[in-house]
Amino acid sequence: MPCELSSETIEQTVNFHGHTCPGLAIGIRAAELALQELGTSSDVDMVAVSETDMCGVDAIQFITSCTYGKGNFLHRDHGKMAFSFYDRNSGKGFRAVLNPEIRDTADNELAVLMRKADANTATPDEKKRITALRTLLRERFMTLDLHEMFTVMPPKEPIPTPARVLESLTCDCCHESVMESRTRRLGGQTLCIPCFTAREQKI
């Protein structure tokens, strides 16, 4: 079934991200799936976990209101087109993984041409083809049935705990404040991650 979100919501999402593209369409549909599965009422305390940092995460933030700043949107740097959503109140949750079969040859062709464009070796015709392929993929993603587009399964991890305000410590090297949970101990000193990394490389 095609995307059921309003055209206004989609337009606002595109404006928030800055452009429209296949990656943003994936995020729009993932967010739509979250709203369908978990609901949209005020009783839902949604948490999102993304295993990628691609364009689609902006759509998820805008549509679900899960954001990094509120601590209810987390990034797992796994390089996978996979998203988990939870409702803290009901305990419900699921993980949605993009079905690789929906990409077909158009995605492979686009990847080849994008590499040429990044290297400034794409011809004018190839640049036109890139635009056409991006449009084709975006339209496909926006019209597929959600359960054809994603494989839905139980989440791999428990519901993330709410964000906590922790004590700030002072780095013994740069003397800047750093959240306690992000400090490291080395040689009897409390260090921030950049200073710890710089010291560790010298050992």
PDB file of N, CA and C in Angstrom, residues 53-89:
ATOM      1  N   ASP A  53      23.322   6.082   9.580  1.00  0.00           N
ATOM      2  CA  ASP A  53      23.278   7.534   9.742  1.00  0.00           C
ATOM      3  C   ASP A  53      22.895   8.215   8.430  1.00  0.00           C
ATOM      4  N   MET A  54      22.193   7.483   7.556  1.00  0.00           N
ATOM      5  CA  MET A  54      21.832   8.023   6.253  1.00  0.00           C
ATOM      6  C   MET A  54      20.680   9.029   6.354  1.00  0.00           C
ATOM      7  N   CYS A  55      20.287   9.553   5.174  1.00  0.00           N
ATOM      8  CA  CYS A  55      19.282  10.624   5.114  1.00  0.00           C
ATOM      9  C   CYS A  55      17.998  10.305   5.870  1.00  0.00           C
ATOM     10  N   GLY A  56      17.606   9.039   5.871  1.00  0.00           N
ATOM     11  CA  GLY A  56      16.328   8.662   6.453  1.00  0.00           C
ATOM     12  C   GLY A  56      16.170   8.971   7.922  1.00  0.00           C
ATOM     13  N   VAL A  57      17.273   9.120   8.654  1.00  0.00           N
ATOM     14  CA  VAL A  57      17.130   9.390  10.089  1.00  0.00           C
ATOM     15  C   VAL A  57      16.484  10.751  10.335  1.00  0.00           C
ATOM     16  N   ASP A  58      16.661  11.688   9.405  1.00  0.00           N
ATOM     17  CA  ASP A  58      15.999  12.985   9.557  1.00  0.00           C
ATOM     18  C   ASP A  58      14.487  12.828   9.475  1.00  0.00           C
ATOM     19  N   ALA A  59      14.031  11.956   8.576  1.00  0.00           N
ATOM     20  CA  ALA A  59      12.590  11.709   8.457  1.00  0.00           C
ATOM     21  C   ALA A  59      12.041  11.084   9.730  1.00  0.00           C
ATOM     22  N   ILE A  60      12.783  10.143  10.292  1.00  0.00           N
ATOM     23  CA  ILE A  60      12.333   9.481  11.518  1.00  0.00           C
ATOM     24  C   ILE A  60      12.236  10.490  12.662  1.00  0.00           C
ATOM     25  N   GLN A  61      13.233  11.366  12.770  1.00  0.00           N
ATOM     26  CA  GLN A  61      13.184  12.380  13.824  1.00  0.00           C
ATOM     27  C   GLN A  61      11.986  13.310  13.638  1.00  0.00           C
ATOM     28  N   PHE A  62      11.772  13.757  12.406  1.00  0.00           N
ATOM     29  CA  PHE A  62      10.714  14.740  12.166  1.00  0.00           C
ATOM     30  C   PHE A  62       9.327  14.142  12.365  1.00  0.00           C
ATOM     31  N   ILE A  63       9.115  12.943  11.851  1.00  0.00           N
ATOM     32  CA  ILE A  63       7.773  12.355  11.857  1.00  0.00           C
ATOM     33  C   ILE A  63       7.402  11.752  13.213  1.00  0.00           C
ATOM     34  N   THR A  64       8.352  11.107  13.879  1.00  0.00           N
ATOM     35  CA  THR A  64       8.045  10.448  15.157  1.00  0.00           C
ATOM     36  C   THR A  64       8.291  11.344  16.366  1.00  0.00           C
ATOM     37  N   SER A  65       9.004  12.444  16.170  1.00  0.00           N
ATOM     38  CA  SER A  65       9.417  13.342  17.264  1.00  0.00           C
ATOM     39  C   SER A  65      10.438  12.699  18.192  1.00  0.00           C
ATOM     40  N   CYS A  66      11.025  11.573  17.785  1.00  0.00           N
ATOM     41  CA  CYS A  66      12.167  11.008  18.512  1.00  0.00           C
ATOM     42  C   CYS A  66      13.412  11.750  18.039  1.00  0.00           C
ATOM     43  N   THR A  67      14.153  12.353  18.948  1.00  0.00           N
ATOM     44  CA  THR A  67      15.320  13.135  18.552  1.00  0.00           C
ATOM     45  C   THR A  67      16.518  12.799  19.426  1.00  0.00           C
ATOM     46  N   TYR A  68      17.696  13.064  18.888  1.00  0.00           N
ATOM     47  CA  TYR A  68      18.922  12.834  19.649  1.00  0.00           C
ATOM     48  C   TYR A  68      18.960  13.723  20.883  1.00  0.00           C
ATOM     49  N   GLY A  69      18.480  14.953  20.742  1.00  0.00           N
ATOM     50  CA  GLY A  69      18.533  15.890  21.858  1.00  0.00           C
ATOM     51  C   GLY A  69      17.677  15.472  23.042  1.00  0.00           C
ATOM     52  N   LYS A  70      16.549  14.804  22.774  1.00  0.00           N
ATOM     53  CA  LYS A  70      15.679  14.343  23.860  1.00  0.00           C
ATOM     54  C   LYS A  70      16.142  13.008  24.422  1.00  0.00           C
ATOM     55  N   GLY A  71      17.073  12.376  23.750  1.00  0.00           N
ATOM     56  CA  GLY A  71      17.578  11.096  24.242  1.00  0.00           C
ATOM     57  C   GLY A  71      16.695   9.916  23.917  1.00  0.00           C
ATOM     58  N   ASN A  72      15.693  10.122  23.039  1.00  0.00           N
ATOM     59  CA  ASN A  72      14.846   8.987  22.653  1.00  0.00           C
ATOM     60  C   ASN A  72      15.065   8.571  21.198  1.00  0.00           C
ATOM     61  N   PHE A  73      16.203   8.997  20.640  1.00  0.00           N
ATOM     62  CA  PHE A  73      16.637   8.513  19.332  1.00  0.00           C
ATOM     63  C   PHE A  73      18.124   8.181  19.452  1.00  0.00           C
ATOM     64  N   LEU A  74      18.460   6.922  19.261  1.00  0.00           N
ATOM     65  CA  LEU A  74      19.833   6.456  19.452  1.00  0.00           C
ATOM     66  C   LEU A  74      20.408   5.952  18.138  1.00  0.00           C
ATOM     67  N   HIS A  75      21.716   6.112  17.977  1.00  0.00           N
ATOM     68  CA  HIS A  75      22.403   5.648  16.772  1.00  0.00           C
ATOM     69  C   HIS A  75      23.343   4.508  17.122  1.00  0.00           C
ATOM     70  N   ARG A  76      23.181   3.406  16.431  1.00  0.00           N
ATOM     71  CA  ARG A  76      24.103   2.277  16.519  1.00  0.00           C
ATOM     72  C   ARG A  76      24.852   2.214  15.192  1.00  0.00           C
ATOM     73  N   ASP A  77      26.142   2.406  15.210  1.00  0.00           N
ATOM     74  CA  ASP A  77      26.918   2.528  13.972  1.00  0.00           C
ATOM     75  C   ASP A  77      27.206   1.153  13.374  1.00  0.00           C
ATOM     76  N   HIS A  78      26.153   0.502  12.864  1.00  0.00           N
ATOM     77  CA  HIS A  78      26.286  -0.839  12.304  1.00  0.00           C
ATOM     78  C   HIS A  78      26.314  -0.836  10.781  1.00  0.00           C
ATOM     79  N   GLY A  79      26.010   0.298  10.163  1.00  0.00           N
ATOM     80  CA  GLY A  79      25.993   0.364   8.710  1.00  0.00           C
ATOM     81  C   GLY A  79      24.892  -0.464   8.076  1.00  0.00           C
ATOM     82  N   LYS A  80      23.814  -0.692   8.811  1.00  0.00           N
ATOM     83  CA  LYS A  80      22.694  -1.491   8.298  1.00  0.00           C
ATOM     84  C   LYS A  80      21.459  -0.606   8.139  1.00  0.00           C
ATOM     85  N   MET A  81      20.679  -0.884   7.100  1.00  0.00           N
ATOM     86  CA  MET A  81      19.435  -0.155   6.903  1.00  0.00           C
ATOM     87  C   MET A  81      18.363  -0.810   7.773  1.00  0.00           C
ATOM     88  N   ALA A  82      18.496  -0.593   9.077  1.00  0.00           N
ATOM     89  CA  ALA A  82      17.616  -1.237  10.055  1.00  0.00           C
ATOM     90  C   ALA A  82      17.254  -0.227  11.136  1.00  0.00           C
ATOM     91  N   PHE A  83      16.008  -0.316  11.587  1.00  0.00           N
ATOM     92  CA  PHE A  83      15.487   0.636  12.561  1.00  0.00           C
ATOM     93  C   PHE A  83      14.638  -0.111  13.586  1.00  0.00           C
ATOM     94  N   SER A  84      14.844   0.201  14.858  1.00  0.00           N
ATOM     95  CA  SER A  84      14.030  -0.389  15.924  1.00  0.00           C
ATOM     96  C   SER A  84      13.209   0.706  16.588  1.00  0.00           C
ATOM     97  N   PHE A  85      11.985   0.363  16.925  1.00  0.00           N
ATOM     98  CA  PHE A  85      11.081   1.313  17.577  1.00  0.00           C
ATOM     99  C   PHE A  85      10.450   0.643  18.795  1.00  0.00           C
ATOM    100  N   TYR A  86      10.295   1.414  19.860  1.00  0.00           N
ATOM    101  CA  TYR A  86       9.743   0.898  21.109  1.00  0.00           C
ATOM    102  C   TYR A  86       8.738   1.899  21.669  1.00  0.00           C
ATOM    103  N   ASP A  87       7.796   1.370  22.458  1.00  0.00           N
ATOM    104  CA  ASP A  87       6.932   2.203  23.284  1.00  0.00           C
ATOM    105  C   ASP A  87       7.247   1.862  24.736  1.00  0.00           C
ATOM    106  N   ARG A  88       7.840   2.797  25.454  1.00  0.00           N
ATOM    107  CA  ARG A  88       8.232   2.529  26.840  1.00  0.00           C
ATOM    108  C   ARG A  88       7.023   2.200  27.715  1.00  0.00           C
ATOM    109  N   ASN A  89       5.878   2.765  27.407  1.00  0.00           N
ATOM    110  CA  ASN A  89       4.702   2.562  28.258  1.00  0.00           C
ATOM    111  C   ASN A  89       4.097   1.174  28.110  1.00  0.00           C
TER     112      ASN A  89
END
